[in-house]
Each structure stands twice: as structure tokens, then as C-alpha cells.
C-alpha atoms as one frame of an Amber mdcrd trajectory, in Angstrom:
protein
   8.985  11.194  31.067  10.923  10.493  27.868   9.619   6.745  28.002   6.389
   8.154  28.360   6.360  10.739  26.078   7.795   8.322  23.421   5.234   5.652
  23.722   2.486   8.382  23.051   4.169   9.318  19.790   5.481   6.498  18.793
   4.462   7.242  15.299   6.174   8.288  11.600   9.524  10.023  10.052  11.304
  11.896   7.261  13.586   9.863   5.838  15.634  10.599   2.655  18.171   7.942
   2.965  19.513   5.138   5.048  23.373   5.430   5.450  25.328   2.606   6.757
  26.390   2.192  10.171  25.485   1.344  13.992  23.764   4.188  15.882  26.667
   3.541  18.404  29.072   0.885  19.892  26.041  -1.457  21.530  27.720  -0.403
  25.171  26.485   2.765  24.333  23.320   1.815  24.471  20.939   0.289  27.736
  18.310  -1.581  27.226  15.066  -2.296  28.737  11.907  -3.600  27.883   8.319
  -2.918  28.960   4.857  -3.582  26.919   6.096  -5.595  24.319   8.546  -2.651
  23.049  12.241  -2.469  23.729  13.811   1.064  24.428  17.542   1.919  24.142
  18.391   4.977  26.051  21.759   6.513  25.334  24.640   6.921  27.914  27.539
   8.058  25.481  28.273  11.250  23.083  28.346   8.666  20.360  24.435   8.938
  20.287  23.599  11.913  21.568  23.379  11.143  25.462  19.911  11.665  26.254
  18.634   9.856  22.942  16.039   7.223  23.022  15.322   4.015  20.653  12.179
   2.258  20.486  11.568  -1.109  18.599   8.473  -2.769  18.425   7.014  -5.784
  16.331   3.068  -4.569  14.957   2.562  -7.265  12.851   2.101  -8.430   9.202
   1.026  -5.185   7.313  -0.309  -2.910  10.161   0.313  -0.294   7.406   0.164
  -0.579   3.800  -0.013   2.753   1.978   1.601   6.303   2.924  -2.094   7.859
   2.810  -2.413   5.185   5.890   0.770   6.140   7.193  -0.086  10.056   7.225
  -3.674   9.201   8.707  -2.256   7.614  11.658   0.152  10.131  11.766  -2.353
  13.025  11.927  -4.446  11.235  14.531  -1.585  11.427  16.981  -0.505  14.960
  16.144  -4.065  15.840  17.106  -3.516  13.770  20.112  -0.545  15.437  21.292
  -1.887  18.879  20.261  -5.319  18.023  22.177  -2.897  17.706  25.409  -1.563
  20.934  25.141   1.526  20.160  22.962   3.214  21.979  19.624   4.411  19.978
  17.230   5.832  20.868  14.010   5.309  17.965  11.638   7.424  17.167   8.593
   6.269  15.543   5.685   5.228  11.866   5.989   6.795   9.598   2.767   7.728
   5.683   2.075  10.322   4.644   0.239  11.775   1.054  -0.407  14.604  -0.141
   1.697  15.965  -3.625   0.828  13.263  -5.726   0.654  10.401  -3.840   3.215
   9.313  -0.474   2.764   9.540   2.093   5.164   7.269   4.731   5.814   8.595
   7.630   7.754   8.000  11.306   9.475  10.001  13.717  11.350   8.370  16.207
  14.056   9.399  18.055  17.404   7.295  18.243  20.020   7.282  20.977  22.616
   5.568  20.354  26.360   4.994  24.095  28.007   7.429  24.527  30.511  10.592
  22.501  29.453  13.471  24.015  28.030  12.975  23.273  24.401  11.417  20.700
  22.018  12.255  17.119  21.823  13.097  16.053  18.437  11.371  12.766  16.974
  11.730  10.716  13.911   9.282   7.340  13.790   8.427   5.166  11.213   7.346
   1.963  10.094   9.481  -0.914   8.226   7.142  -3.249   6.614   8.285  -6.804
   5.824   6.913  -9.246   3.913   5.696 -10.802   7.083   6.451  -8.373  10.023
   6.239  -5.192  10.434   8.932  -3.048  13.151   7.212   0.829  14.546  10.755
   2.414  15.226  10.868   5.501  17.089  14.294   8.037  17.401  14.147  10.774
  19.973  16.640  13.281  21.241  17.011  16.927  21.535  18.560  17.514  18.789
  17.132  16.907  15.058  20.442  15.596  13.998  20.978  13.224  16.344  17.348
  12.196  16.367  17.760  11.542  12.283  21.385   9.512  12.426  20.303   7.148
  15.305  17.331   6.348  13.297  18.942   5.972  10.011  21.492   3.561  11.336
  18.628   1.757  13.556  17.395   1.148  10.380  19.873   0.107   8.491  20.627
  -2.516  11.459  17.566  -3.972  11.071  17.522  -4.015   6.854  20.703  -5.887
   7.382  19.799  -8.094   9.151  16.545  -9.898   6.406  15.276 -12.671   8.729
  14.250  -9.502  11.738  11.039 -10.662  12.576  11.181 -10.516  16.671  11.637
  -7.416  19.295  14.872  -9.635  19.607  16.102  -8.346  16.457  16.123  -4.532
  17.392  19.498  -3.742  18.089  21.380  -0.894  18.217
């Protein structure tokens, strides 16, 4: 369901900052790969538990403004709220990170009849010649935010990610 559910909204996130760091010891971490995306699902405290990582390589400049960013972000809110979901949606922003930009949102999602909302934060880091959709969720907003910061960071440090290869935790 969380696969699922992730792939649907694999979209934007609020991001003020990108600390330093791993989002966990890689063991941490399993990792699978279907439709061209990988997922890391989390089996330790150290990320949250039930958290979830997607990576996925879009191509060149698949976005290229934050008015592009939010549009695409609307479109799936609408989506989601269409299938009988609430989402609260943060603000959608881009800010420069190295040498890509990243454009970002934060939202939670809530599906009638589970026991609370599941917290996302997506975004997209644009490269000069790739561009990565990254997608944080857990059910906690905290958690959701610190494995995508440090997802991020991973890949920033790393200045030749161009491949799904590349996404680590």
C-alpha cells in the first residue's frame, strides 16, 4: 500500500535546508526496485521504521521553474483529493543546492479509515543534465523531513549522480 500510495504522489517538498548526513547506516535500509524507481523501505529506529525512499531518474530538465513545480504539484493534490483523500499541502519553493536546484513540497495525506495521515516530503533535484524525483514518506513529519534532507545531501555529494544507481541511502 505504501509502495503504492508513494508512486501516486511521488511529487514536491518543503525544504529549508539540507543538513549533512546519511538517512541511516545503509543496513538500515532494503532495497528494491520496480518501474524504473528504486524504493528504500526502513527496518531500523534510525529512520523511522516504517519510512519509505524513492529515487528516480526523469531526465534533463523535466522541471525548470517553481511555477512548474507547484503546477504539477497541484495536479496531483487534485488527484489524490479526486480519490477521496485529504491532504494538507505546504508551500512548494526551490532553492540551490550545490550545483542543481531543488524544488521541494511537504504534505500529509490521509486515506479514510487508517489510523492517521502519512507524512510526505518530494521534490525534484535538477542537474545540469539529469534530473532525480525523490520522494520521503513516514508517519511522522519529522522523520519524513530528516530522511529526505540527508537523501539529499547523499546525492549533492556525490556531483557525477546521474543513474537510479546513484540513489543511496
Amino acid at each position: 500500500m505504501r509502495i503504492v500510495t508513494t508512486g501516486l504522489v511521488a511529487i514536491a517538498v518543503l525544504l529549508s535546508g539540507v543538513p549533512l548526513g546519511r538517512a541511516a547506516s545503509p543496513d538500515a535500509w532494503t532495497r528494491s526496485v520496480e518501474r524504473g524507481s528504486v524504493y528504500y523501505t526502513c527496518r531500523s529506529s534510525d529512520c523511522g521504521g516504517q519510512a519509505l525512499i524513492s529515487c528516480r531518474v526523469v531526465g534533463g530538465n523535466a522541471i525548470t521553474s517553481t511555477d512548474q513545480f507547484a503546477a504539477r504539484v497541484r495536479s496531483q493534490i487534485e488527484a489524490l483529493r479526486a480519490a477521496d483523500r485529504k491532504v494538507v499541502q505546504g508551500e512548494s519553493r526551490s532553492s540551490r543546492v550545490g550545483a542543481r536546484v531543488l524544488h521541494q513540497t511537504a504534505y500529509s495525506v490521509e486515506v479514510p479509515g487508517t489510523p492517521g495521515p502519512e507524512h510526505f516530503r518530494t521534490g525534484f533535484l535538477v542537474g545540469a543534465s539529469e534530473t532525480f524525483s525523490i520522494v520521503s514518506s513516514s508517519p511522522g513529519a519529522a522523520t519524513t523531513r530528516r530522511n529526505f534532507d540527508r537523501f539529499v545531501a547523499g546525492l549533492v555529494s556525490r556531483p557525477s549522480a546521474t543513474s537510479v544507481g546513484d540513489c543511496l541511502p
